[in-house]
Coordinates of C-alpha atoms in Angstrom, one line a residue:
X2 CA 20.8 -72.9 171.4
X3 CA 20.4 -69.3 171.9
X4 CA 18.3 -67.3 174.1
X5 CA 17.2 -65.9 170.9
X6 CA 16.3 -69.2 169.4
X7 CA 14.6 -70.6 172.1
X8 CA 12.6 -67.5 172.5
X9 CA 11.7 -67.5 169.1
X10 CA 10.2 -71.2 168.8
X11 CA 9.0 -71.1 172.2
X12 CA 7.0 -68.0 171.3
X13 CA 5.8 -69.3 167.4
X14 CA 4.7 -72.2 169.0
X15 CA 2.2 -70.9 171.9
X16 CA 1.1 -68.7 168.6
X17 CA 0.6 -71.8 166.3
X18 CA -1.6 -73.2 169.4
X19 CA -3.9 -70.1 170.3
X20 CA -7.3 -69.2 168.8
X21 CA -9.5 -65.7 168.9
X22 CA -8.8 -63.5 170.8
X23 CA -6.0 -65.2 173.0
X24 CA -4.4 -65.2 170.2
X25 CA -4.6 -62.2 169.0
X26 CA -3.2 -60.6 172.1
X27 CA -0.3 -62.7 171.8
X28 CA 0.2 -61.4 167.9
X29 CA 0.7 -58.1 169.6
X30 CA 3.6 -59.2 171.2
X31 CA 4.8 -59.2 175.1
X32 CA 4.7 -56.3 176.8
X33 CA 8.0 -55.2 177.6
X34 CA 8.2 -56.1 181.1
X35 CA 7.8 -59.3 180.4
X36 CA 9.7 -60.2 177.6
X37 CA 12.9 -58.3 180.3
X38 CA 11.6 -61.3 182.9
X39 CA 12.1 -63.8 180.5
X40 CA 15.6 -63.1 179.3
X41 CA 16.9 -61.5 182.8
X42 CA 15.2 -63.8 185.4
X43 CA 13.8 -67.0 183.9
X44 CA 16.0 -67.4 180.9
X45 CA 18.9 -67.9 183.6
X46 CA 17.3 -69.4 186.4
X47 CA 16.3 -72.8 184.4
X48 CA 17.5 -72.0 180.4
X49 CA 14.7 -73.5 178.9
X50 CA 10.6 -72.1 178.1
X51 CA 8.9 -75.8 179.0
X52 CA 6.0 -75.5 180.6
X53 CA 5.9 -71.7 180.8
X54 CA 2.9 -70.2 179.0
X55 CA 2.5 -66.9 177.8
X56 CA -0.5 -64.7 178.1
X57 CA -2.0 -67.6 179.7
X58 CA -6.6 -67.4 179.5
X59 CA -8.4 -68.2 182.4
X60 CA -12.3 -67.9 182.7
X61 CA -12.6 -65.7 186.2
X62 CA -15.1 -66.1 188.8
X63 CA -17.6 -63.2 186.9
X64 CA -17.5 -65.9 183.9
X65 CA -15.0 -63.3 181.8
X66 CA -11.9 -63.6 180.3
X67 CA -8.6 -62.9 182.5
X68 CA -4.8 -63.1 181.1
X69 CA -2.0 -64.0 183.5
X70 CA 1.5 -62.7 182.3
X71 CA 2.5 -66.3 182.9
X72 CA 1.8 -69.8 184.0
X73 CA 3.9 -72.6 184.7
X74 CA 1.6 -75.5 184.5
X75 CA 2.7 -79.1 184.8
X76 CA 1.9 -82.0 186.7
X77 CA -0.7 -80.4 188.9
X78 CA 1.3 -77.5 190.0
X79 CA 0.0 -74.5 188.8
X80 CA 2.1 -71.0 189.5
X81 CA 0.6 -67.4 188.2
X82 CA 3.3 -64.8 187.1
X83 CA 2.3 -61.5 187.2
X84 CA 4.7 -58.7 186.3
X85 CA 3.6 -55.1 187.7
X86 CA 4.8 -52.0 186.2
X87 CA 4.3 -48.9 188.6
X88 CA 2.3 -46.6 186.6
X89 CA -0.2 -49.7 185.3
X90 CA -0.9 -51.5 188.8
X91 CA -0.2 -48.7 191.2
X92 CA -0.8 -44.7 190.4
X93 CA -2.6 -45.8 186.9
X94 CA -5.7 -47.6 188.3
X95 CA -9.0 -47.2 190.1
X96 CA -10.4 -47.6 193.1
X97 CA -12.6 -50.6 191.6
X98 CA -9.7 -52.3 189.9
X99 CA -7.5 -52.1 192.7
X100 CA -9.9 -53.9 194.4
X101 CA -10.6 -56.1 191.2
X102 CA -7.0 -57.1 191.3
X103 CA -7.2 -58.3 194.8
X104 CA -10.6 -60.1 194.4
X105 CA -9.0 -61.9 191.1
X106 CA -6.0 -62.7 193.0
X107 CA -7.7 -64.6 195.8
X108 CA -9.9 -66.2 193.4
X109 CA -6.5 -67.6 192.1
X110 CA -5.4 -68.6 195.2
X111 CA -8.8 -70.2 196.1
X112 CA -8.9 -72.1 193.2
X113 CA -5.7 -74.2 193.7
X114 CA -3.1 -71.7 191.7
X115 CA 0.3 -70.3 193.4
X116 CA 0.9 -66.8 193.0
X117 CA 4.3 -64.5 192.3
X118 CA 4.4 -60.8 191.2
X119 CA 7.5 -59.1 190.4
X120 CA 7.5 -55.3 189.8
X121 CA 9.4 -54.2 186.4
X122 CA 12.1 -52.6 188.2
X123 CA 12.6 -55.0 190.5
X124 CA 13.4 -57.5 187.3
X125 CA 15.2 -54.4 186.0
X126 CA 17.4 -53.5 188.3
X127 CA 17.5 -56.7 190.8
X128 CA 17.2 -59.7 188.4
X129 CA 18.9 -62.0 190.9
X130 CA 17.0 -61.6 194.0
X131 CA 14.0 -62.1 191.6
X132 CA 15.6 -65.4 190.3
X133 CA 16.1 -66.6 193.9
X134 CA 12.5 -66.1 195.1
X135 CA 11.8 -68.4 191.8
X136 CA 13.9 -70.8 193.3
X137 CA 12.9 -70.2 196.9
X138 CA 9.4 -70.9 195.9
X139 CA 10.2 -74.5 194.4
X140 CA 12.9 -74.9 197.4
X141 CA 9.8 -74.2 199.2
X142 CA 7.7 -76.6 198.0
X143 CA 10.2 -79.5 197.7
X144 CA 12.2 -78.9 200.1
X145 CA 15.7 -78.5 197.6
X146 CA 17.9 -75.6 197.1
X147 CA 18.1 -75.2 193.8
X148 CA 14.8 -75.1 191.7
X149 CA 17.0 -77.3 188.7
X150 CA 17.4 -80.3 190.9
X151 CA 13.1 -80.6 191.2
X152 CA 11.8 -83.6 189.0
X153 CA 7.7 -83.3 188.2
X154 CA 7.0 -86.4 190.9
X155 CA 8.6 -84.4 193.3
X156 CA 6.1 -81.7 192.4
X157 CA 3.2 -84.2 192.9
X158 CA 4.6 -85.8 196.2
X159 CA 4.8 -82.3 197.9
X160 CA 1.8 -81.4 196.7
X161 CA -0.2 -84.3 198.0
X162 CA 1.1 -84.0 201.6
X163 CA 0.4 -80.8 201.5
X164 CA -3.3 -81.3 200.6
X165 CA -3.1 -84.2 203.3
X166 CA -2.4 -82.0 205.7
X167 CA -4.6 -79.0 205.0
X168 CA -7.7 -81.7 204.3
X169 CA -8.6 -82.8 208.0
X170 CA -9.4 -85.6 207.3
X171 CA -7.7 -89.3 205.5
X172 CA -7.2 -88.6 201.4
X173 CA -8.6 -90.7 199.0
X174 CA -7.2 -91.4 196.0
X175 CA -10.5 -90.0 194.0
X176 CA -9.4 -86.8 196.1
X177 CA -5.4 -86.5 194.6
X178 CA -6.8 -87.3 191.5
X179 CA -9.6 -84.1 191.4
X180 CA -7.1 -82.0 193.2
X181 CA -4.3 -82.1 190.7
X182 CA -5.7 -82.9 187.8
X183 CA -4.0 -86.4 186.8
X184 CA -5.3 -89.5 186.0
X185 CA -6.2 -92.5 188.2
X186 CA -3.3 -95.0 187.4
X187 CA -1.1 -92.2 187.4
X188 CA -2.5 -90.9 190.9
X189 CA -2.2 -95.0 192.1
X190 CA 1.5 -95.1 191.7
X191 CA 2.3 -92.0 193.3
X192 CA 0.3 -92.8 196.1
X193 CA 2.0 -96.6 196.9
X194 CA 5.3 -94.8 195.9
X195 CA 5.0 -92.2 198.8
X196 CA 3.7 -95.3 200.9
X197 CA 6.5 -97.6 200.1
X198 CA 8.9 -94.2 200.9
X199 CA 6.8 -94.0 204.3
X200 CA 5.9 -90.2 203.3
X201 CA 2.2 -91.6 203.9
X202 CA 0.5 -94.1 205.7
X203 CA -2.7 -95.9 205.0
X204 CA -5.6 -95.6 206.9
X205 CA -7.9 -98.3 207.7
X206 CA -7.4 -102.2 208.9
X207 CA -8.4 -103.3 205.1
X208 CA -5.5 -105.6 203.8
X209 CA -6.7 -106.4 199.8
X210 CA -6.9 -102.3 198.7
X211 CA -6.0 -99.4 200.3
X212 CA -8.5 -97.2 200.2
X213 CA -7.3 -93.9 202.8
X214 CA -4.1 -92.4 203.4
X215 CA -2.7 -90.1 205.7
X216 CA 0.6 -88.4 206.6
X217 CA 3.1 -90.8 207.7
X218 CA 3.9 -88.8 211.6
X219 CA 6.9 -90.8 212.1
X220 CA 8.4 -89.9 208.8
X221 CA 7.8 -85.4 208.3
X222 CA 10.3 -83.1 209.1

């Protein structure tokens, strides 16, 4: 299929799926800037819309309504795409939303999501540097070259030791299974996969159930 008709259903069905006044902003359209990400940087990067979101709501930290240009949400990983035009995030704004921006940023940040801006003329004029930070960032996180060669448990696997590293303490499987948002049998087959793989270790002398894990030290690079 075409970019066109990828686009097209991609885009009718997010509209199908939204309500009030998240979907009325998407009615209007994508702004420009974004619709040039889409077909110049993640149209070729990964030639498909799955698990990309559009105009994506979030309720901020105020208890208001904030859009991201785009999410990628799926299997716990959660990336914010922002797209920033010169005159809109730079010479166009206050003081107080300059500082606004920041403050919702971190929020972001603090709150479990990954974040990635791109300025419009940097998708313009430099779509494939902006394509290889895309795949930098799941290189990044998986440890691959190529963002097409990362499967969703990968995702989850480099999530977890992540947040087993960052945690201080051993992870519980209650803890993987706030953190990323899954299911419990779901989060119990991860968890004895990455053991069986010897990317964790348990933790504890108990024999019948595992209840800790750690990082297995013989095993990171």
């Amino acid at each position: 299929m075409s970019y066109e008709e990828v686009f097209n259903s991609w885009y009718e069905d997010h509209l199908k799926r939204r309500k009030g006044e998240n979907k009325r902003r998407l009615a209007e359209g994508l702004r420009h800037e974004g619709k040039l990400f889409l077909q110049k940087v993640w149209w070729p990067a990964f030639s498909q819309f799955d698990d990309l979101h559009p105009e994506y709501e979030l309720v901020d930290f105020r208890e208001g309504k904030r859009y991201l240009d785009f999410a990628y949400v799926h299997d716990g990983l959660r990336l914010a795409i922002e797209i920033d035009g010169f005159n809109t995030h730079a010479a166009g704004v206050s003081r107080w939303q300059f500082s606004d921006n920041l403050v919702r940023q971190n929020h972001l940040v603090l709150d479990g999501w990954h974040v990635l801006r791109f300025s419009y003329d940097d998708v313009k004029d430099k779509p494939r540097m902006c394509i290889q930070m895309l795949q930098q960032f799941f290189g990044a996180l998986l440890g691959h070259a190529k963002a097409n060669e990362v499967s969703a448990d990968e995702i989850l696997e480099a999530e977890i030791l992540k947040y087993a590293r960052q945690l201080g303490r051993p992870v519980r499987p209650i803890d993987v299974a706030r953190y990323l948002q899954i299911g419990e049998k779901r989060t119990k087959a991860i968890l004895l996969r990455m053991l069986a793989n010897q990317k964790l270790a348990k933790h504890g002398s108990g024999e019948q159930r595992i209840r800790c894990y750690v990082p297995n030290k013989n095993n990171l690079k």
